[in-house]
Coordinates of C-alpha atoms in Angstrom, one line a residue:
X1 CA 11.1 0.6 -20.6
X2 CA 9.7 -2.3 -18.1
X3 CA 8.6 -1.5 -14.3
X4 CA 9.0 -4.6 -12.4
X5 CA 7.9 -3.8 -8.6
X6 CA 8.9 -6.7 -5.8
X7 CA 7.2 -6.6 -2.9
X8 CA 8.9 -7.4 1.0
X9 CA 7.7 -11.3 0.9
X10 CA 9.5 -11.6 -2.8
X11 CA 12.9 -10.1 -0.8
X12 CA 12.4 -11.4 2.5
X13 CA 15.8 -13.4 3.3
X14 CA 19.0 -14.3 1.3
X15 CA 17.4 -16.4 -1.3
X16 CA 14.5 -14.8 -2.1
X17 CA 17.1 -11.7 -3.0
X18 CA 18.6 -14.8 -4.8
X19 CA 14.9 -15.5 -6.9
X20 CA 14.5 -12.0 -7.8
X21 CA 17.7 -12.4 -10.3
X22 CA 16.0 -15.6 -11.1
X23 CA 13.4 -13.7 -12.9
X24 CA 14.9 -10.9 -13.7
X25 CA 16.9 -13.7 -15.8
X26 CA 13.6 -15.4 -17.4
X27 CA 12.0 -12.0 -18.3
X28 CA 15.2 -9.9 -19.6
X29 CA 16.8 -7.7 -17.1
X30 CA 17.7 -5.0 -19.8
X31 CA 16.0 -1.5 -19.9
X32 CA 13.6 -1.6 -16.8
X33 CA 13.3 -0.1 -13.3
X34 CA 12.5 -2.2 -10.1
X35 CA 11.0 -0.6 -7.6
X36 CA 11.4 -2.7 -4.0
X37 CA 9.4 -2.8 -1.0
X38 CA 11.4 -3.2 2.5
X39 CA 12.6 -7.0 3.5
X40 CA 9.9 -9.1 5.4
X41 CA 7.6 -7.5 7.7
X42 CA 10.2 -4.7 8.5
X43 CA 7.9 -2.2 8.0
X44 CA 6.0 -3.3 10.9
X45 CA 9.3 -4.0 12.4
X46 CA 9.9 0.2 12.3
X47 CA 6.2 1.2 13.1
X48 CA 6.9 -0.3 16.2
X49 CA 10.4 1.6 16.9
X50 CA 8.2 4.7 16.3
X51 CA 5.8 3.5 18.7
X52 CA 8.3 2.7 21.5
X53 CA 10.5 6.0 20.9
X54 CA 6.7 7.8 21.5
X55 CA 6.2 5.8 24.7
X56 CA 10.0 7.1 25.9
X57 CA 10.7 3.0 25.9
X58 CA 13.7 0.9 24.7
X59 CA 13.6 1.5 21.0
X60 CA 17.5 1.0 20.6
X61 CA 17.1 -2.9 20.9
X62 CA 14.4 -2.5 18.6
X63 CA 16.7 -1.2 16.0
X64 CA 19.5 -3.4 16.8
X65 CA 17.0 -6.4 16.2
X66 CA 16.0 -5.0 13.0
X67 CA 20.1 -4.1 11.6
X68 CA 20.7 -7.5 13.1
X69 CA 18.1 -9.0 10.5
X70 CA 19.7 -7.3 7.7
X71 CA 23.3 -8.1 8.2
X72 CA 22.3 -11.6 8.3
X73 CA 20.5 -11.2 4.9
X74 CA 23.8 -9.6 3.6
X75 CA 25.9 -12.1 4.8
X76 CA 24.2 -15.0 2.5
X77 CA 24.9 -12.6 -0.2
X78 CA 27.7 -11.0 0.0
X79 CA 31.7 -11.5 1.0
X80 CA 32.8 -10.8 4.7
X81 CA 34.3 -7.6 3.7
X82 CA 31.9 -6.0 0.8
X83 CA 31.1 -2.1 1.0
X84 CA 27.5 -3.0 1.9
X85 CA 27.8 -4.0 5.7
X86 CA 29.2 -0.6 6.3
X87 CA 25.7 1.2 4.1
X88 CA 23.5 -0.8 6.3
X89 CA 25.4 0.3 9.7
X90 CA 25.1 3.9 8.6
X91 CA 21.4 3.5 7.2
X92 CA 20.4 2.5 11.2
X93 CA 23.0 5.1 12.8
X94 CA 20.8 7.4 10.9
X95 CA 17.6 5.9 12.3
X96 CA 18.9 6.2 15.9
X97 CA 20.4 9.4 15.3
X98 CA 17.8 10.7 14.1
X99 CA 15.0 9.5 17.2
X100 CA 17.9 11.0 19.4
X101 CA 17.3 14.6 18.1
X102 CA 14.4 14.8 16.9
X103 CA 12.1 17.6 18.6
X104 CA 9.0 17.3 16.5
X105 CA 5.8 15.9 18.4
X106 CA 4.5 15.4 15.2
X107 CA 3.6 11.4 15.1
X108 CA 2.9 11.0 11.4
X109 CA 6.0 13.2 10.7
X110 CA 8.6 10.8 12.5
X111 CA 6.9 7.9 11.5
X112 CA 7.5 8.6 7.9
X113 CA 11.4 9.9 8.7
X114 CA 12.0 6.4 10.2
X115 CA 9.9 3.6 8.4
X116 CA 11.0 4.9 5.3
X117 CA 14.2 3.2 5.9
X118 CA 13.3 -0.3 5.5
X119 CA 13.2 0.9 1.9
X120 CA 16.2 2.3 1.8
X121 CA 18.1 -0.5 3.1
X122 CA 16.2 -3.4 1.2
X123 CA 17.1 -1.5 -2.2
X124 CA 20.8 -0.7 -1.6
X125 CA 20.8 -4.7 -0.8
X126 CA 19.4 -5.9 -3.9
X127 CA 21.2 -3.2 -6.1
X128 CA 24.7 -4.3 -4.4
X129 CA 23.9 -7.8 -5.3
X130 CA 22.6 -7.7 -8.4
X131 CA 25.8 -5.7 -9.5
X132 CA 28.2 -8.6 -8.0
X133 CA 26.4 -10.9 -10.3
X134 CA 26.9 -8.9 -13.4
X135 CA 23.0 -7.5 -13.3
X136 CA 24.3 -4.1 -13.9
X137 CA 22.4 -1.6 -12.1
X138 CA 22.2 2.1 -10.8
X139 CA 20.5 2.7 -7.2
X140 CA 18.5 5.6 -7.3
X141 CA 17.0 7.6 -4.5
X142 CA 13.0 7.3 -4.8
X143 CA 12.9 11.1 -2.2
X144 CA 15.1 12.9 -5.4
X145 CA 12.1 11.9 -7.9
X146 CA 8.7 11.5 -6.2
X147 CA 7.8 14.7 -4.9
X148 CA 4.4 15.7 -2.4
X149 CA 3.0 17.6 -0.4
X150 CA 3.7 17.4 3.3
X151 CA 0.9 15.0 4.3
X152 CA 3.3 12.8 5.9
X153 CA 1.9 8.9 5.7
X154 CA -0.8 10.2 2.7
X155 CA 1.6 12.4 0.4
X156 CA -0.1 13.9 -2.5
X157 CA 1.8 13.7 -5.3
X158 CA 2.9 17.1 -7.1
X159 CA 3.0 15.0 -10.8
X160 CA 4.6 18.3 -12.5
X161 CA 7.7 18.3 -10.3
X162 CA 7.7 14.5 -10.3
X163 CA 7.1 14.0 -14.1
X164 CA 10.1 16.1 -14.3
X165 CA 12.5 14.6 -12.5
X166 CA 11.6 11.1 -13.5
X167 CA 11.6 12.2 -17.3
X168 CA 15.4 13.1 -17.0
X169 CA 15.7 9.6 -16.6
X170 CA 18.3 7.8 -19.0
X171 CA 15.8 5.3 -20.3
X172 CA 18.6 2.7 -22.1
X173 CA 19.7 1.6 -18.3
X174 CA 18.9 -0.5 -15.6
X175 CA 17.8 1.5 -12.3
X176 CA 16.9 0.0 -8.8
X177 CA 14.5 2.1 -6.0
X178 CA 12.5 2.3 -3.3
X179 CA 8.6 1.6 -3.4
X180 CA 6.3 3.6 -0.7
X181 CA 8.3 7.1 -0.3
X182 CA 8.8 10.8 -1.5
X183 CA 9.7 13.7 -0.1
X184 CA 8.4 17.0 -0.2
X185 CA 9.5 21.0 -1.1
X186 CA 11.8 20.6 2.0
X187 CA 12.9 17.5 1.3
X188 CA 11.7 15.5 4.4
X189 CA 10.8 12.4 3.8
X190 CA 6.9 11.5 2.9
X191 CA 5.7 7.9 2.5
X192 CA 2.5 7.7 0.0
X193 CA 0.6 5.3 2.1
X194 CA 0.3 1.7 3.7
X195 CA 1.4 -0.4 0.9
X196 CA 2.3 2.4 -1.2
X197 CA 4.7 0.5 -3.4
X198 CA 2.7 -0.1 -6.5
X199 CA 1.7 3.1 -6.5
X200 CA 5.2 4.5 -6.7
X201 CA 5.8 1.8 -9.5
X202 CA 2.9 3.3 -11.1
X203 CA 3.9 6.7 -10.9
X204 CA 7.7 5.9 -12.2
X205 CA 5.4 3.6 -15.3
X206 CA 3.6 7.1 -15.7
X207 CA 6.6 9.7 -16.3
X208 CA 8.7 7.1 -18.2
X209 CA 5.6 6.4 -20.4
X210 CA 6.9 2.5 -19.9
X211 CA 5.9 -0.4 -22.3
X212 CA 4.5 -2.6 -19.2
X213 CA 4.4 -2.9 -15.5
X214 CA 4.3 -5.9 -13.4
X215 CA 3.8 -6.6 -10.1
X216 CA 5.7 -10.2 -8.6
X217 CA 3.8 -11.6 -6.2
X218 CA 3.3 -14.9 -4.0
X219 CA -0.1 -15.5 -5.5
X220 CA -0.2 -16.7 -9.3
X221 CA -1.8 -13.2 -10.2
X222 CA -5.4 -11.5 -9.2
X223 CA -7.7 -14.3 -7.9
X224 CA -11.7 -14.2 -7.6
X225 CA -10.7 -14.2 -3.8
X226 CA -8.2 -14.2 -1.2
X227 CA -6.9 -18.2 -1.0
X228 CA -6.2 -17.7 2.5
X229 CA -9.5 -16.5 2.9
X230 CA -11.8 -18.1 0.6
X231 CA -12.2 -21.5 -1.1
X232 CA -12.3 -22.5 -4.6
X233 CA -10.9 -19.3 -6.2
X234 CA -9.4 -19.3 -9.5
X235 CA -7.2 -17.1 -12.0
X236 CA -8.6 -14.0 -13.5
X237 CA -6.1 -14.6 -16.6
X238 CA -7.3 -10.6 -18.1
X239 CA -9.8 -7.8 -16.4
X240 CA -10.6 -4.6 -17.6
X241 CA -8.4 -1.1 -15.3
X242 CA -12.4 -0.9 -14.4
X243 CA -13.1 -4.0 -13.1
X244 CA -9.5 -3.8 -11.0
X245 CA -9.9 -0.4 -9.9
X246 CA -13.1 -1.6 -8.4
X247 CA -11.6 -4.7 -6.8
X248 CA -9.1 -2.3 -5.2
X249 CA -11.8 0.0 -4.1
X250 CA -13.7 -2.2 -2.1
X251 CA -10.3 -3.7 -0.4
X252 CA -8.6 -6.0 -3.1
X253 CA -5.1 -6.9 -0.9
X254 CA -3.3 -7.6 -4.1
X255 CA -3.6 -4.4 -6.3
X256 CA -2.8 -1.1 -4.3
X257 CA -6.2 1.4 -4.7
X258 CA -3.9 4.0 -6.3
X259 CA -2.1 2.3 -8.5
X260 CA -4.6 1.9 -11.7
X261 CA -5.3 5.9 -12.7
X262 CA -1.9 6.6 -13.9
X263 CA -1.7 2.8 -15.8
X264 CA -5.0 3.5 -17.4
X265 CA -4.4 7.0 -18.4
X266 CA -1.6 6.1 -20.3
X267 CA -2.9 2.6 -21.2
X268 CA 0.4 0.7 -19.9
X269 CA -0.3 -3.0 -19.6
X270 CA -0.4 -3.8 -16.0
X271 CA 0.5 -7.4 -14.9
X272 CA 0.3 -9.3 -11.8
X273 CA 2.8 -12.1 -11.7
X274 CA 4.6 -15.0 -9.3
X275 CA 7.9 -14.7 -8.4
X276 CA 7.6 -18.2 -6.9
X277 CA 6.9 -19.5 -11.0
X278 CA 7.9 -16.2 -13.1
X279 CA 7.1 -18.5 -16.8
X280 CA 3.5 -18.5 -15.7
X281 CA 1.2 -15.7 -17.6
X282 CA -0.7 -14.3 -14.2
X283 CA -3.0 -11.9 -15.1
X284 CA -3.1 -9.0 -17.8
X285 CA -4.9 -5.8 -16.7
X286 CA -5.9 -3.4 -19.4
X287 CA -8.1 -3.1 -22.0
X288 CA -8.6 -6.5 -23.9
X289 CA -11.6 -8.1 -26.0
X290 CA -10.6 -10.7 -23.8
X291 CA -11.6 -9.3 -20.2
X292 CA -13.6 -11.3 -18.2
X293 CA -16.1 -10.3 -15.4
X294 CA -16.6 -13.3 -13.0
X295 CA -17.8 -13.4 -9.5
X296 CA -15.1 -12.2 -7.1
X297 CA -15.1 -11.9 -3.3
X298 CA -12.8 -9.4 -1.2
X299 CA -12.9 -9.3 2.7
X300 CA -11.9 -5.8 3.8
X301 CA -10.8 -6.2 7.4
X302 CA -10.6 -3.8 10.7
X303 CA -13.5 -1.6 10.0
X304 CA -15.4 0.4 12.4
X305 CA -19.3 0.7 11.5
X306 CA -20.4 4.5 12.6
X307 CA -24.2 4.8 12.8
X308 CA -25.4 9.4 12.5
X309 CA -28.5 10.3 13.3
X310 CA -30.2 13.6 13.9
X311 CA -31.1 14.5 17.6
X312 CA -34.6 16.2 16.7
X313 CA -35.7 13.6 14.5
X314 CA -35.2 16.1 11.1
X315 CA -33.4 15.0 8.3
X316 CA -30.0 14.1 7.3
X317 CA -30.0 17.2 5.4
X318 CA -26.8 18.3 2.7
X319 CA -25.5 20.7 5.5
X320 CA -25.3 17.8 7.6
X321 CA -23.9 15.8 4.7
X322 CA -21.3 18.0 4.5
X323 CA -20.2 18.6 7.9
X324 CA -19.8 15.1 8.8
X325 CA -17.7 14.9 5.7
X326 CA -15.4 17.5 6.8
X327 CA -15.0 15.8 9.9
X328 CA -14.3 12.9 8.0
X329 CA -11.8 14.5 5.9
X330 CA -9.8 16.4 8.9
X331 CA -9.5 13.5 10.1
X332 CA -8.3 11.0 7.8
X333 CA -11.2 8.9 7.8
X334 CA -12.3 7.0 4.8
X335 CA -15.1 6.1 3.6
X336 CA -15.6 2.2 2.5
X337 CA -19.4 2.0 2.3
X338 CA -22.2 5.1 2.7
X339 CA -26.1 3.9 3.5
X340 CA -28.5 6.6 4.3
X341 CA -32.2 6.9 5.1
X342 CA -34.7 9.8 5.9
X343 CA -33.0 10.6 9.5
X344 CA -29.7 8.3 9.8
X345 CA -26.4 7.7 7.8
X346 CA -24.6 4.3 8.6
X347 CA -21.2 4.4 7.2
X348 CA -18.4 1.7 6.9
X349 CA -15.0 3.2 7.9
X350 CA -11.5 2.7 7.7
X351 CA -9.6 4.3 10.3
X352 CA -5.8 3.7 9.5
X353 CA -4.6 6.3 11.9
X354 CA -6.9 5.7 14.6
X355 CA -9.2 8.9 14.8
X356 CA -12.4 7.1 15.2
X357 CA -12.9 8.4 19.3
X358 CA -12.1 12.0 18.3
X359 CA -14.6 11.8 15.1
X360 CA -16.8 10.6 17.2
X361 CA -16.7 13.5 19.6
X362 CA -17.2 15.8 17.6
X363 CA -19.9 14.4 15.8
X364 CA -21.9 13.8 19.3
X365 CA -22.3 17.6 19.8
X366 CA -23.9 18.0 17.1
X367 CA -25.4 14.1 16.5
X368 CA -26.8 11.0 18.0
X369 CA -24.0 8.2 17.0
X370 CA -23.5 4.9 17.5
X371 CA -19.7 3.0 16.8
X372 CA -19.0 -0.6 16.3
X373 CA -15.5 -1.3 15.8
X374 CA -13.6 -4.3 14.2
X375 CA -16.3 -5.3 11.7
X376 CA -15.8 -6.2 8.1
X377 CA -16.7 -5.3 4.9
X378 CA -17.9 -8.2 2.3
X379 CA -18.1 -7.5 -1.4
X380 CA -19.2 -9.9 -4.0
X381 CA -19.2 -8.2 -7.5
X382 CA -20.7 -9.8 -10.3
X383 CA -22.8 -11.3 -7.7
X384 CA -25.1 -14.0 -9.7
X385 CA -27.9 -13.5 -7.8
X386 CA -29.9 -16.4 -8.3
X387 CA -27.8 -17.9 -5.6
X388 CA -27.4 -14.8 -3.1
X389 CA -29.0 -16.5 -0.1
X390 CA -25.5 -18.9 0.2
X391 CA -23.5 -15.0 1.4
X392 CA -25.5 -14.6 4.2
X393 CA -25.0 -18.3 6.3
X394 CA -23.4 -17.9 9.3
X395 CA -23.0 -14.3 9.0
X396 CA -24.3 -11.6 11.9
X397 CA -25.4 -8.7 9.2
X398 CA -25.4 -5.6 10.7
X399 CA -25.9 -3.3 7.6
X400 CA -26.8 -4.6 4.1
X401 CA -26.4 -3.0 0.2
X402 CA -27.1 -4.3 -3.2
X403 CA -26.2 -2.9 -6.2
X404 CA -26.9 -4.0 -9.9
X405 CA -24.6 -6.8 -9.3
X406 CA -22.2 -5.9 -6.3
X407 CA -23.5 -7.3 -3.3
X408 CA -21.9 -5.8 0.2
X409 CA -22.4 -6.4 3.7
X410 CA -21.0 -5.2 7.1
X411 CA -20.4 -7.8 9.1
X412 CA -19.0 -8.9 12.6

C-alpha cells in the first residue's frame, strides 16, 4: 500500500483539487491512502474563530467567511445540486453549534474541537470529487483510527489502540482522510500538533506496514535551504532518516519533526515530491549507498532566547537542571538549543502556546533571568568550516555553538 499525504497549498482552490487527480493519475491511484491537510491557510482561518469566540467577539462572520470559501471551492467542482454543499453546511453548523454550547474554559481543548474541521471539510471535498471522476474512494474518519491521550494540540499517540484500528484496514482499496487529528478514550477530538499532517501519514505508513510514503509539496523535494529564504539552494536527490531527522530537529519547514521514527523503524521509503511537476524524482529518504551529506541551512523562526543564572553566584547544579526542566515541561516549552557554563544556562525556546511570561515567573523566584523574544535560530550542518567566517556577516550574535560540523547561532 502507498501513503500519499497533500498538504493545504496542494488543495487550496478548485484546481489545485483538480492537480491532485493529476498525480494521482501519473503515479497510479490503486491501493493507497491520502491523507489531506485543510484548504489554504484555513487553519489559521479557525485559530482565529477560537480566538474571537475567547474574546466574546463576532466569530459567526468569521465562520461564514470561512463556509463561504468552501462553497466556492465546491462549486468549481461539483454540479449545483451534489450531496456535498449540504456536508459542508452541516460541517460549520457544527462549528457554531458547538462555540454556542460549549462550557469548557479550557483554551487548547476548544481549539482542537474547532480547527480540526478544516480537515474534515477539505477531505470530504476531495473524496466527493475524486469519486465523480471515477477515482474510487472511501472517506474515512482520521478521530476512529488515531487514538491519544488527552493533550489537546500535542496528543500522544496510544500506537496499540491505533495499530489496531488502522490494521483492520482493507488494504486492496483506495481510502481518503484527514492529516493533523485524533481523538482520545472519550472520543473528543485531539489534533497531534502544528503541522501534524505528515505525522499522521506516518503513523497510517506505520500500522499498514506501507511500501512507500510521499509527501507532495510546492518545492521540488528537501532543499539545502529554504528558497524563499536562502539563495543558491539545490536538490538533495537521497539523505539518510538521520540526516532528515536532524534537519527536522533544528526547524526543517518541509519535513514534520515527528514524522521520521515510525518511517525508519519500519524502513518505508519516505519521499518528498512536487505536485506542481509530479514526473520529477524529488528526494528519497531512507537508507541508500547513495545518501548524500552536503551543507544545508535551516532558519527556525519566532524564538525567544531565556538567559538562567543563579542568584548567589553557585552553580547551575543538576537539581537546578532539573527544575527548570520541569518548568519547561509543565509548560510546554521546548527546547531548540541548550548552552551552559559554570553559573548560567542560555537556552533557545520555542514557545508555540505562549507560556514564556509565566515560565519566566516562576523561574525568577528561584533565578536571575533574562528573556529576549523573537530571535532566530541558524543551523548550518555539514558546515565546511574552512569558510565559517561568511555565517556571521551582518548578523547581531547573541549566543554562539559549534559542533563537529553543525554550526548554530541565536540571532536577532
Amino acid at each position: 500500500m502507498k501513503i500519499f499525504k497533500f498538504g493545504g497549498a496542494s488543495v487550496k482552490d478548485a484546481e489545485s483539487v483538480k492537480n491532485v487527480s493529476m498525480v494521482l493519475e501519473s503515479q497510479g491511484f490503486s491501493k493507497c491512502l491520502l491523507v489531506i491537510s485543510a484548504m489554504g491557510k484555513t487553519t489559521n482561518e479557525l485559530e482565529k474563530v477560537v480566538e474571537l469566540y475567547f474574546k466574546k467577539d463576532n466569530f459567526q462572520t468569521e465562520i461564514e467567511k470561512i463556509k463561504r470559501k468552501h462553497i466556492e471551492i465546491a462549486e468549481g467542482l461539483f454540479p449545483e445540486n451534489h450531496a456535498v454543499f449540504a456536508e459542508i453546511n452541516l460541517f460549520f453548523d457544527d462549528i457554531d453549534s458547538f462555540l454556542r454550547r460549549n462550557k469548557s474554559p479550557n483554551y487548547n481543548f476548544v481549539y482542537d474541537q474547532v480547527v480540526s474541521c478544516g480537515e474534515m471539510i477539505s477531505t470530504k471535498i476531495v473524496s466527493e470529487y475524486l469519486n465523480e471522476i471515477q477515482f474510487t474512494n472511501q472517506w474515512l474518519d482520521a478521530r476512529d483510527y488515531i487514538k491519544t491521550d488527552n493533550s489537546y494540540r500535542e496528543g500522544v499517540v496510544d500506537w496499540a489502540k491505533t495499530e489496531e484500528f488502522i490494521s483492520n484496514l482493507n488494504k486492496e482499496i483506495c481510502y481518503v482522510t484527514q492529516g493533523f487529528i485524533g481523538s482520545d478514550e472519550n472520543n473528543f477530538t485531539v489534533t497531534l500538533g502544528r503541522e501534524g499532517s505528515d505525522y499522521s501519514a506516518a503513523i497510517f505508513a506505520y500500522c499498514l506496514n506501507a511500501d512507500t510514503m510521499t509527501i507532495w509539496k510546492d518545492v521540488p523535494g528537501v532543499m539545502t535551504g529554504d528558497p524563499r529564504k536562502f539563495k543558491d539552494v539545490t536538490l538533495l536527490s537521497n539523505i539518510s532518516y538521520e540526516e532528515a531527522i536532524e534537519m527536522a530537529y533544528y526547524g526543517a519547514s518541509v519535513i514534520h519533526p515527528k514524522t521520521l521514527q515510525p518511517l525508519q523503524q519500519k524502513n518505508i521509503p519516505f519521499y518528498v515530491k512536487s505536485f506542481v511537476d509530479p514526473t520529477k524524482e524529488g528526494t528519497k529518504v531512507g537508507a541508500s549507498d547513495k545518501n548524500q551529506s552536503e551543507e544545508t541551512y535551516i532558519l527556525k523562526e519566532h524564538q525567544t532566547l531565556l538567559k538562567i543564572s543563579t542568584r548567589d553566584f553557585s552553580f547551575i547544579a543538576e537539581d537546578h537542571m532539573s527544575l527548570i526542566f520541569g518548568y519547561l515541561s509543565k509548560y510546554k516549552i521546548k527546547v531548540s538549543l541548550m548552552q551552559n557554563s559554570a553559573i548560567s544556562l542560555a537556552l533557545c525556546l520555542e514557545d508555540k502556546f505562549n507560556n514564556i511570561d509565566e515560565l519566566n515567573e516562576e523561574l525568577q523566584k528561584v533565578f536571575r533571568t533574562e528573556v529576549v523574544k523573537n530571535v532566530s535560530l541558524f543551523t548550518v550542518r555539514n558546515a565546511k568550516m574552512d569558510h565559517i567566517d561568511q555565517f556571521y556577516q551582518e548578523k547581531s550574535v547573541l549566543l554562539e555553538q559549534i559542533s563537529k560540523n553543525t554550526l548554530q547561532m541565536v540571532t536577532q
